Amino acid sequence: MIATPTHTEGPGRRVGLDADAVVDCALAIVEQEGADALTMRRLAADLGVTTTTVYWHVGGREAVIGALIERHAQRIAGTEVEGDSARERVLSASRNLWESALAHPNVTGLAHRSGASSAVNFPLHIALARELESAGVRGPAARDALNAIVCCVAGFLVLRLRSTGPRDLSGESLWATVTDDGIDPTTVLALVDPVDLDRLFEPTLRAVVDRYVPG
Amino acid sequence: MIATPTHTEGPGRRVGLDADAVVDCALAIVEQEGADALTMRRLAADLGVTTTTVYWHVGGREAVIGALIERHAQRIAGTEVEGDSARERVLSASRNLWESALAHPNVTGLAHRSGASSAVNFPLHIALARELESAGVRGPAARDALNAIVCCVAGFLVLRLRSTGPRDLSGESLWATVTDDGIDPTTVLALVDPVDLDRLFEPTLRAVVDRYVPG
DNA sequence: ACCTGAACACCGTTCAAGT
DNA sequence: ACCTGAACACCGTTCAAGT
């Protein structure tokens, strides 16, 4: 008989839980079912404990989300930058930002809503800053290039990842403006089409890179 | 004695409330105290009624938010586009997108989180589409230009409006990567500075416009 | 140190009831 | 048609208590 707890239920029992297990479970819930599914009670239930146990190990909901985001950031930190020329490597590092967000839409959305959007992508931002330096962009120019690229990628992600529910386009009262004015309807309709964004991303990114990194 | 209700409290009394008054009140709460302050109970309390009355007039929270966003969209619809050349007017219409969002950060953030980010800016998107047409950009080219510009503006807004809390930058474990690698710290630090974005917005916007509208 | 049980103060929503 | 009161099922969080 090894040194196991003498009782298996009630206060005082040991369930062998640590902060890492809690954060892993929280991250899994968010990735699979979205941020709204992450409640303290649901998280505790999945772990087989009470909500108060979660509070003891990592803290309240905000703390759980913070830890979850930081773990995800470390997970995507190892993404490789490809390309031969310095310019191509800058583009590759920028694309990594775009692709990692598309690969984990729920975590990305949660990080964005909780104001930690830069925290998740921190490792990838660093990687991009490194490639900019290799491309000869330094000082204030590097700062501007980094910010412009990050903003551009973030903008495409916002429209690309937004919930594609049918309840958008709100009232028909707004549509009246369009049909009245003789604007080509397909131009405006494309604002809702995420497929276009996948095609548009690359050339727009290149336009911004061209503006801020010489070559 | 005019035809007033015979009783002033309890079920059956008339308070002279309509859907417009509810939406106005909801919009005021959001603009002044943020979206989190908009609860059904708070809204009802400000109107001097019960929560169920709000449900009767406009519906649940989602319906209130939808109506609130649509009203704001109509409010900003009248923004003027300035500029002599067609290209300058395209830039002006794009700037309107940026400035109206900065003027109403709470409503913008709520619209974005509730997946109605395109609904709020719908009138301004139409205005931009009109200027693109005047600039000779039509068909698929107009669609691409519109999407690219909207994405660019949205990206700058996302980083500009994100809650500038001190709890960002999460763990110090991430910072270790930076100091180890000899990256210029000021380059990365600038990611948190919103002032830089105000300066960067215009030239980056011009780079995107240059790419998609000739002239 | 680790975990439970009960409780508190909120929230959105519904339903029967009033005039 | 318009409005109330009470209730339901949730939520995050706290606190005393157990081993």
Short mmCIF file of C-alpha atoms (C1' of nucleotides) in Angstrom, two decimals:
data_model
loop_
_atom_site.label_atom_id
_atom_site.label_comp_id
_atom_site.label_asym_id
_atom_site.label_seq_id
_atom_site.Cartn_x
_atom_site.Cartn_y
_atom_site.Cartn_z
CA MET A 1 0.00 0.00 0.00
CA ILE A 2 1.49 3.27 -1.16
CA ALA A 3 0.95 6.62 0.47
CA THR A 4 -2.42 7.49 -1.02
CA PRO A 5 -5.02 9.64 0.70
CA THR A 6 -7.11 7.66 3.12
CA HIS A 7 -10.42 9.06 1.81
CA THR A 8 -11.63 9.75 -1.73
CA GLU A 9 -14.30 12.34 -1.19
CA GLY A 10 -15.19 15.34 0.94
CA PRO A 11 -12.95 18.22 2.02
CA GLY A 12 -9.31 17.35 2.55
CA ARG A 13 -8.99 14.71 -0.14
CA ARG A 14 -6.11 15.04 -2.62
CA VAL A 15 -6.95 14.93 -6.30
CA GLY A 16 -3.41 15.47 -7.58
CA LEU A 17 -4.26 18.69 -9.40
CA ASP A 18 -1.86 21.51 -10.24
CA ALA A 19 -2.07 24.85 -12.03
CA ASP A 20 -0.80 23.39 -15.30
CA ALA A 21 -3.60 20.86 -15.49
CA VAL A 22 -6.16 23.60 -14.88
CA VAL A 23 -4.74 25.82 -17.59
CA ASP A 24 -4.51 22.92 -20.06
CA CYS A 25 -8.14 22.08 -19.45
CA ALA A 26 -9.22 25.70 -19.83
CA LEU A 27 -7.30 26.03 -23.09
CA ALA A 28 -8.92 22.86 -24.42
CA ILE A 29 -12.40 24.12 -23.61
CA VAL A 30 -11.78 27.43 -25.36
CA GLU A 31 -10.27 25.85 -28.47
CA GLN A 32 -13.06 23.31 -28.84
CA GLU A 33 -16.16 25.21 -27.79
CA GLY A 34 -15.25 28.87 -27.71
CA ALA A 35 -14.66 31.37 -24.94
CA ASP A 36 -18.27 31.48 -23.78
CA ALA A 37 -18.08 27.81 -22.81
CA LEU A 38 -15.29 28.61 -20.35
CA THR A 39 -17.12 29.11 -17.07
CA MET A 40 -15.60 28.42 -13.69
CA ARG A 41 -18.19 25.75 -12.99
CA ARG A 42 -17.69 24.03 -16.33
CA LEU A 43 -13.91 24.12 -15.91
CA ALA A 44 -14.15 22.65 -12.42
CA ALA A 45 -16.56 19.96 -13.61
CA ASP A 46 -14.21 18.88 -16.39
CA LEU A 47 -11.43 18.60 -13.83
CA GLY A 48 -13.61 16.69 -11.41
CA VAL A 49 -13.31 19.26 -8.64
CA THR A 50 -15.19 22.23 -7.19
CA THR A 51 -14.92 25.78 -8.48
CA THR A 52 -13.11 26.82 -5.32
CA THR A 53 -10.29 24.43 -6.15
CA VAL A 54 -9.70 26.31 -9.40
CA TYR A 55 -9.51 29.54 -7.43
CA TRP A 56 -6.91 28.01 -5.14
CA HIS A 57 -4.66 26.77 -7.98
CA VAL A 58 -4.71 29.61 -10.49
CA GLY A 59 -7.25 32.24 -9.41
CA GLY A 60 -10.41 33.78 -10.83
CA ARG A 61 -11.65 33.76 -14.40
CA GLU A 62 -9.43 36.62 -15.49
CA ALA A 63 -6.37 34.85 -14.11
CA VAL A 64 -7.34 31.62 -15.85
CA ILE A 65 -7.71 33.44 -19.16
CA GLY A 66 -4.40 35.22 -18.68
CA ALA A 67 -2.59 31.96 -17.99
CA LEU A 68 -4.33 30.25 -20.89
CA ILE A 69 -3.24 33.00 -23.27
CA GLU A 70 0.33 32.94 -22.06
CA ARG A 71 0.49 29.19 -22.55
CA HIS A 72 -0.83 29.51 -26.07
CA ALA A 73 1.73 32.23 -26.75
CA GLN A 74 4.52 29.87 -25.73
CA ARG A 75 3.04 27.13 -27.89
CA ILE A 76 3.16 29.17 -31.09
CA ALA A 77 6.53 30.73 -30.24
CA GLY A 78 8.46 28.10 -32.19
CA THR A 79 6.97 28.87 -35.60
CA GLU A 80 9.68 28.88 -38.25
CA VAL A 81 10.42 31.86 -40.46
CA GLU A 82 11.15 30.86 -44.07
CA GLY A 83 12.56 32.59 -47.12
CA ASP A 84 15.95 33.33 -48.69
CA SER A 85 15.99 37.09 -49.05
CA ALA A 86 15.54 39.37 -46.05
CA ARG A 87 12.38 40.74 -47.60
CA GLU A 88 10.87 37.31 -48.09
CA ARG A 89 11.62 36.49 -44.45
CA VAL A 90 9.81 39.64 -43.32
CA LEU A 91 6.80 38.52 -45.34
CA SER A 92 7.06 35.02 -43.90
CA ALA A 93 7.14 36.30 -40.33
CA SER A 94 4.09 38.44 -41.11
CA ARG A 95 2.26 35.48 -42.62
CA ASN A 96 2.97 33.47 -39.47
CA LEU A 97 0.95 36.05 -37.55
CA TRP A 98 -1.95 35.59 -39.94
CA GLU A 99 -1.81 31.79 -40.12
CA SER A 100 -1.40 31.10 -36.42
CA ALA A 101 -4.44 33.24 -35.70
CA LEU A 102 -6.47 31.41 -38.34
CA ALA A 103 -5.36 28.08 -36.86
CA HIS A 104 -6.62 29.06 -33.40
CA PRO A 105 -9.58 31.37 -33.94
CA ASN A 106 -11.18 30.88 -30.52
CA VAL A 107 -8.05 31.67 -28.54
CA THR A 108 -7.27 34.58 -30.84
CA GLY A 109 -10.74 36.00 -30.37
CA LEU A 110 -10.62 35.60 -26.62
CA ALA A 111 -7.20 37.23 -26.40
CA HIS A 112 -8.44 40.11 -28.47
CA ARG A 113 -11.58 40.66 -26.42
CA SER A 114 -9.67 40.47 -23.15
CA GLY A 115 -7.21 43.10 -24.31
CA ALA A 116 -4.30 40.70 -24.50
CA SER A 117 -4.12 40.53 -28.28
CA SER A 118 -0.51 41.65 -28.28
CA ALA A 119 0.37 39.19 -25.52
CA VAL A 120 -0.60 36.14 -27.58
CA ASN A 121 1.36 37.25 -30.58
CA PHE A 122 4.29 38.58 -28.63
CA PRO A 123 6.71 35.83 -29.71
CA LEU A 124 5.72 36.27 -33.35
CA HIS A 125 6.11 40.04 -33.05
CA ILE A 126 9.61 39.52 -31.74
CA ALA A 127 10.40 37.20 -34.63
CA LEU A 128 9.12 39.83 -37.05
CA ALA A 129 11.20 42.53 -35.37
CA ARG A 130 14.26 40.31 -35.78
CA GLU A 131 13.66 39.88 -39.51
CA LEU A 132 13.13 43.60 -39.94
CA GLU A 133 16.50 44.20 -38.33
CA SER A 134 18.07 41.67 -40.69
CA ALA A 135 16.50 43.59 -43.56
CA GLY A 136 18.33 46.70 -42.43
CA VAL A 137 15.33 48.39 -40.86
CA ARG A 138 16.30 49.78 -37.47
CA GLY A 139 15.39 52.42 -34.92
CA PRO A 140 12.22 54.44 -35.54
CA ALA A 141 11.85 52.90 -39.00
CA ALA A 142 11.72 49.43 -37.44
CA ARG A 143 9.11 50.59 -34.97
CA ASP A 144 6.94 52.02 -37.74
CA ALA A 145 7.31 48.98 -39.96
CA LEU A 146 6.43 46.63 -37.11
CA ASN A 147 3.37 48.61 -36.10
CA ALA A 148 2.10 49.05 -39.65
CA ILE A 149 2.46 45.37 -40.48
CA VAL A 150 0.89 44.24 -37.22
CA CYS A 151 -2.06 46.61 -37.74
CA CYS A 152 -2.58 45.43 -41.29
CA VAL A 153 -2.57 41.76 -40.29
CA ALA A 154 -4.85 42.48 -37.34
CA GLY A 155 -7.35 44.24 -39.58
CA PHE A 156 -7.61 41.36 -42.00
CA LEU A 157 -7.99 39.00 -39.07
CA VAL A 158 -10.77 41.05 -37.52
CA LEU A 159 -12.90 40.87 -40.65
CA ARG A 160 -11.87 37.34 -41.43
CA LEU A 161 -12.62 35.89 -38.00
CA ARG A 162 -15.72 37.84 -37.19
CA SER A 163 -18.71 35.67 -36.47
CA THR A 164 -20.33 35.03 -39.81
CA GLY A 165 -23.83 34.93 -38.42
CA PRO A 166 -26.82 35.75 -40.63
CA ARG A 167 -28.00 38.39 -38.20
CA ASP A 168 -25.38 40.86 -39.42
CA LEU A 169 -26.32 43.55 -41.93
CA SER A 170 -28.86 44.53 -39.28
CA GLY A 171 -31.87 46.40 -40.56
CA GLU A 172 -33.05 46.64 -44.12
CA SER A 173 -33.35 50.37 -43.59
CA LEU A 174 -29.64 50.62 -44.24
CA TRP A 175 -29.88 48.74 -47.51
CA ALA A 176 -32.24 51.35 -48.84
CA THR A 177 -29.29 53.72 -49.07
CA VAL A 178 -27.50 51.39 -51.43
CA THR A 179 -30.22 50.62 -53.90
CA ASP A 180 -31.13 54.28 -54.06
CA ASP A 181 -27.67 55.43 -54.95
CA GLY A 182 -26.90 53.10 -57.82
CA ILE A 183 -23.80 51.65 -56.19
CA ASP A 184 -22.80 48.28 -57.59
CA PRO A 185 -24.33 45.86 -55.04
CA THR A 186 -21.57 43.28 -55.53
CA THR A 187 -19.02 45.79 -54.31
CA VAL A 188 -20.76 46.12 -50.99
CA LEU A 189 -21.81 42.50 -50.71
CA ALA A 190 -18.16 41.49 -50.84
CA LEU A 191 -17.70 43.03 -47.40
CA VAL A 192 -19.33 39.94 -45.96
CA ASP A 193 -17.38 37.41 -47.99
CA PRO A 194 -14.41 35.97 -46.08
CA VAL A 195 -13.07 34.14 -49.14
CA ASP A 196 -12.06 37.41 -50.73
CA LEU A 197 -9.96 38.30 -47.73
CA ASP A 198 -7.81 35.20 -48.06
CA ARG A 199 -6.95 36.28 -51.59
CA LEU A 200 -6.53 39.97 -50.72
CA PHE A 201 -4.28 39.47 -47.72
CA GLU A 202 -1.03 38.73 -49.53
CA PRO A 203 -1.01 41.65 -52.00
CA THR A 204 -2.11 44.12 -49.35
CA LEU A 205 0.56 42.89 -46.97
CA ARG A 206 3.14 43.34 -49.71
CA ALA A 207 1.94 46.90 -50.30
CA VAL A 208 2.52 47.74 -46.65
CA VAL A 209 5.88 45.97 -46.54
CA ASP A 210 6.95 47.81 -49.70
CA ARG A 211 6.13 51.08 -48.01
CA TYR A 212 8.17 50.47 -44.86
CA VAL A 213 11.04 48.14 -45.78
CA PRO A 214 13.25 49.17 -48.70
CA GLY A 215 14.42 46.59 -51.19
CA MET B 1 -57.77 67.31 -15.22
CA ILE B 2 -56.35 65.80 -18.40
CA ALA B 3 -56.61 62.17 -19.42
CA THR B 4 -53.87 60.77 -17.24
CA PRO B 5 -53.81 57.24 -15.88
CA THR B 6 -55.82 56.93 -12.74
CA HIS B 7 -53.00 55.23 -10.82
CA THR B 8 -49.27 55.89 -10.80
CA GLU B 9 -47.86 52.62 -9.61
CA GLY B 10 -48.36 48.88 -9.87
CA PRO B 11 -49.18 46.81 -12.96
CA GLY B 12 -51.31 48.50 -15.57
CA ARG B 13 -50.00 52.03 -15.12
CA ARG B 14 -48.82 53.88 -18.25
CA VAL B 15 -45.37 55.40 -18.19
CA GLY B 16 -45.42 56.72 -21.74
CA LEU B 17 -42.45 54.68 -22.86
CA ASP B 18 -41.67 53.58 -26.41
CA ALA B 19 -38.92 51.63 -28.15
CA ASP B 20 -37.07 54.78 -29.19
CA ALA B 21 -36.70 55.97 -25.62
CA VAL B 22 -35.34 52.58 -24.57
CA VAL B 23 -32.78 52.53 -27.39
CA ASP B 24 -31.73 56.12 -26.67
CA CYS B 25 -31.17 55.30 -23.04
CA ALA B 26 -29.20 52.15 -23.88
CA LEU B 27 -27.00 54.06 -26.30
CA ALA B 28 -26.31 56.72 -23.68
CA ILE B 29 -25.28 54.12 -21.12
CA VAL B 30 -22.89 52.45 -23.53
CA GLU B 31 -21.32 55.71 -24.68
CA GLN B 32 -20.82 57.01 -21.15
CA GLU B 33 -19.91 53.92 -19.16
CA GLY B 34 -19.09 51.21 -21.66
CA ALA B 35 -20.85 48.08 -22.81
CA ASP B 36 -20.45 46.22 -19.52
CA ALA B 37 -22.60 48.82 -17.80
CA LEU B 38 -25.48 47.97 -20.10
CA THR B 39 -27.47 45.41 -18.13
CA MET B 40 -31.18 44.90 -18.48
CA ARG B 41 -31.72 45.86 -14.87
CA ARG B 42 -29.61 48.99 -15.15
CA LEU B 43 -31.36 50.01 -18.34
CA ALA B 44 -34.78 49.50 -16.77
CA ALA B 45 -33.76 51.41 -13.66
CA ASP B 46 -32.60 54.41 -15.72
CA LEU B 47 -35.96 54.38 -17.50
CA GLY B 48 -37.87 54.07 -14.25
CA VAL B 49 -39.51 50.79 -15.19
CA THR B 50 -39.04 47.06 -14.67
CA THR B 51 -36.84 44.85 -16.82
CA THR B 52 -39.88 43.11 -18.26
CA THR B 53 -41.04 46.41 -19.72
CA VAL B 54 -37.83 46.60 -21.73
CA TYR B 55 -38.51 43.10 -23.05
CA TRP B 56 -41.95 44.18 -24.14
CA HIS B 57 -40.78 47.28 -26.02
CA VAL B 58 -37.64 46.12 -27.80
CA GLY B 59 -36.73 42.62 -26.63
CA GLY B 60 -33.79 40.94 -24.92
CA ARG B 61 -30.25 42.20 -24.53
CA GLU B 62 -29.16 41.13 -27.98
CA ALA B 63 -32.11 42.97 -29.54
CA VAL B 64 -31.33 46.10 -27.52
CA ILE B 65 -27.72 46.03 -28.68
CA GLY B 66 -28.78 45.49 -32.28
CA ALA B 67 -31.14 48.43 -32.20
CA LEU B 68 -28.57 50.59 -30.45
CA ILE B 69 -25.99 49.84 -33.11
CA GLU B 70 -28.39 50.54 -35.94
CA ARG B 71 -29.31 53.87 -34.41
CA HIS B 72 -25.66 54.84 -34.08
CA ALA B 73 -25.11 53.82 -37.70
CA GLN B 74 -27.82 56.22 -38.80
CA ARG B 75 -26.34 58.95 -36.63
CA ILE B 76 -22.93 58.82 -38.31
CA ALA B 77 -24.37 58.32 -41.78
CA GLY B 78 -24.29 62.02 -42.56
CA THR B 79 -20.54 62.50 -42.28
CA GLU B 80 -19.27 64.65 -45.11
CA VAL B 81 -16.60 63.54 -47.56
CA GLU B 82 -14.11 66.28 -48.38
CA GLY B 83 -11.41 66.79 -50.97
CA ASP B 84 -11.06 68.09 -54.55
CA SER B 85 -9.49 65.22 -56.42
CA ALA B 86 -11.14 61.80 -56.56
CA ARG B 87 -8.15 60.32 -54.76
CA GLU B 88 -8.36 62.84 -51.94
CA ARG B 89 -12.04 62.05 -51.51
CA VAL B 90 -11.26 58.34 -51.23
CA LEU B 91 -8.78 59.17 -48.49
CA SER B 92 -11.32 61.43 -46.79
CA ALA B 93 -13.99 58.74 -46.80
CA SER B 94 -11.45 56.31 -45.32
CA ARG B 95 -10.48 58.81 -42.64
CA ASN B 96 -14.15 59.21 -41.71
CA LEU B 97 -14.16 55.52 -40.83
CA TRP B 98 -11.18 56.02 -38.54
CA GLU B 99 -12.39 59.23 -36.93
CA SER B 100 -15.96 58.20 -36.26
CA ALA B 101 -14.72 55.07 -34.51
CA LEU B 102 -12.31 57.13 -32.39
CA ALA B 103 -15.14 59.51 -31.51
CA HIS B 104 -17.33 56.65 -30.25
CA PRO B 105 -14.95 54.02 -28.88
CA ASN B 106 -17.47 52.27 -26.65
CA VAL B 107 -20.10 51.76 -29.34
CA THR B 108 -17.41 50.73 -31.79
CA GLY B 109 -16.01 48.16 -29.40
CA LEU B 110 -19.45 46.78 -28.60
CA ALA B 111 -20.35 46.51 -32.27
CA HIS B 112 -17.13 44.74 -32.95
CA ARG B 113 -17.53 42.23 -30.12
CA SER B 114 -21.12 41.52 -31.04
CA GLY B 115 -20.15 40.75 -34.63
CA ALA B 116 -21.88 43.80 -36.07
CA SER B 117 -18.75 45.78 -36.84
CA SER B 118 -19.73 46.10 -40.47
CA ALA B 119 -23.27 47.11 -39.58
CA VAL B 120 -22.15 50.21 -37.67
CA ASN B 121 -19.93 51.41 -40.43
CA PHE B 122 -22.25 50.41 -43.23
CA PRO B 123 -23.15 53.98 -44.22
CA LEU B 124 -19.50 54.99 -44.26
CA HIS B 125 -18.60 51.92 -46.31
CA ILE B 126 -21.23 52.92 -48.84
CA ALA B 127 -19.80 56.44 -48.96
CA LEU B 128 -16.34 55.00 -49.54
CA ALA B 129 -17.65 52.75 -52.30
CA ARG B 130 -19.19 55.78 -53.97
CA GLU B 131 -15.90 57.67 -53.94
CA LEU B 132 -14.06 54.65 -55.32
CA GLU B 133 -16.50 54.57 -58.21
CA SER B 134 -15.92 58.27 -58.82
CA ALA B 135 -12.21 57.52 -58.88
CA GLY B 136 -12.78 55.08 -61.72
CA VAL B 137 -12.43 51.95 -59.62
CA ARG B 138 -15.26 49.56 -60.49
CA GLY B 139 -16.22 45.92 -60.47
CA PRO B 140 -13.81 43.46 -58.81
CA ALA B 141 -11.23 46.21 -58.42
CA ALA B 142 -13.70 48.26 -56.37
CA ARG B 143 -14.47 45.26 -54.22
CA ASP B 144 -10.78 44.66 -53.54
CA ALA B 145 -10.03 48.29 -52.84
CA LEU B 146 -12.96 48.58 -50.46
CA ASN B 147 -12.02 45.43 -48.56
CA ALA B 148 -8.35 46.32 -48.34
CA ILE B 149 -9.01 49.83 -47.07
CA VAL B 150 -11.62 48.68 -44.56
CA CYS B 151 -9.27 45.99 -43.24
CA CYS B 152 -6.42 48.45 -42.89
CA VAL B 153 -8.53 50.94 -40.98
CA ALA B 154 -9.99 48.20 -38.81
CA GLY B 155 -6.52 46.96 -37.89
CA PHE B 156 -5.32 50.36 -36.78
CA LEU B 157 -8.53 50.78 -34.79
CA VAL B 158 -8.12 47.42 -33.07
CA LEU B 159 -4.68 48.30 -31.74
CA ARG B 160 -5.61 51.90 -31.11
CA LEU B 161 -8.77 51.21 -29.12
CA ARG B 162 -7.65 48.16 -27.21
CA SER B 163 -7.89 48.57 -23.49
CA THR B 164 -4.63 50.09 -22.44
CA GLY B 165 -4.54 48.30 -19.13
CA PRO B 166 -1.27 47.64 -17.32
CA ARG B 167 -2.03 43.92 -17.15
CA ASP B 168 -1.09 43.45 -20.76
CA LEU B 169 2.33 42.11 -21.70
CA SER B 170 1.33 39.22 -19.47
CA GLY B 171 4.20 37.25 -17.95
CA GLU B 172 7.78 38.36 -17.70
CA SER B 173 8.72 34.98 -19.11
CA LEU B 174 8.00 36.37 -22.54
CA TRP B 175 10.26 39.35 -22.06
CA ALA B 176 13.19 37.04 -21.49
CA THR B 177 13.11 36.22 -25.19
CA VAL B 178 13.67 39.86 -26.09
CA THR B 179 16.56 40.73 -23.83
CA ASP B 180 18.28 37.51 -24.78
CA ASP B 181 18.16 38.16 -28.48
CA GLY B 182 19.56 41.66 -28.62
CA ILE B 183 16.50 43.15 -30.29
CA ASP B 184 16.19 46.88 -29.83
CA PRO B 185 13.75 47.14 -26.89
CA THR B 186 12.25 50.39 -28.15
CA THR B 187 11.08 48.64 -31.30
CA VAL B 188 8.98 46.22 -29.33
CA LEU B 189 7.90 48.70 -26.69
CA ALA B 190 6.30 50.79 -29.40
CA LEU B 191 3.70 48.09 -29.87
CA VAL B 192 2.01 49.37 -26.76
CA ASP B 193 2.14 53.04 -27.64
CA PRO B 194 -1.13 54.35 -29.14
CA VAL B 195 0.37 57.73 -29.99
CA ASP B 196 2.52 56.17 -32.68
CA LEU B 197 -0.55 54.74 -34.37
CA ASP B 198 -2.13 58.18 -34.81
CA ARG B 199 0.97 59.23 -36.72
CA LEU B 200 1.33 55.97 -38.64
CA PHE B 201 -2.27 55.74 -39.79
CA GLU B 202 -2.18 58.29 -42.60
CA PRO B 203 0.95 57.10 -44.44
CA THR B 204 -0.08 53.46 -44.17
CA LEU B 205 -3.55 54.25 -45.45
CA ARG B 206 -1.99 56.06 -48.39
CA ALA B 207 0.19 53.04 -49.16
CA VAL B 208 -2.89 50.82 -49.36
CA VAL B 209 -4.85 53.35 -51.41
CA ASP B 210 -1.89 53.72 -53.79
CA ARG B 211 -1.93 49.98 -54.32
CA TYR B 212 -5.61 49.70 -55.19
CA VAL B 213 -6.70 53.00 -56.73
CA PRO B 214 -4.62 54.28 -59.66
CA GLY B 215 -3.68 57.89 -60.05
"C1'" DA C 1 -1.17 22.55 1.53
"C1'" DC C 2 -5.21 21.29 -0.68
"C1'" DC C 3 -10.10 20.71 -1.22
"C1'" DT C 4 -15.26 20.94 -0.14
"C1'" DG C 5 -19.96 22.99 0.87
"C1'" DA C 6 -22.76 26.69 1.39
"C1'" DA C 7 -23.70 31.17 0.58
"C1'" DC C 8 -23.79 35.99 -1.62
"C1'" DA C 9 -24.65 39.20 -5.16
"C1'" DC C 10 -25.28 39.50 -9.59
"C1'" DC C 11 -27.10 38.38 -14.43
"C1'" DG C 12 -30.69 37.38 -18.60
"C1'" DT C 13 -35.14 35.62 -19.28
"C1'" DT C 14 -39.97 33.96 -18.59
"C1'" DC C 15 -44.66 33.75 -16.96
"C1'" DA C 16 -48.77 34.79 -14.74
"C1'" DA C 17 -51.13 38.57 -13.32
"C1'" DG C 18 -52.81 43.25 -13.20
"C1'" DT C 19 -55.42 47.52 -15.57
"C1'" DA D 1 -51.79 47.46 -25.20
"C1'" DC D 2 -48.74 48.17 -21.56
"C1'" DC D 3 -46.63 47.24 -17.19
"C1'" DT D 4 -45.55 44.79 -12.66
"C1'" DG D 5 -43.93 41.05 -9.35
"C1'" DA D 6 -42.08 36.83 -8.56
"C1'" DA D 7 -39.52 33.22 -9.99
"C1'" DC D 8 -35.96 30.30 -12.61
"C1'" DA D 9 -31.49 29.03 -14.05
"C1'" DC D 10 -27.35 30.64 -14.54
"C1'" DC D 11 -22.85 33.25 -13.39
"C1'" DG D 12 -18.23 34.78 -10.65
"C1'" DT D 13 -16.57 35.01 -6.11
"C1'" DT D 14 -15.89 34.45 -1.04
"C1'" DC D 15 -15.59 32.27 3.41
"C1'" DA D 16 -15.57 28.99 6.92
"C1'" DA D 17 -14.64 24.46 7.44
"C1'" DG D 18 -12.51 20.02 6.75
"C1'" DT D 19 -8.02 16.76 6.54
#
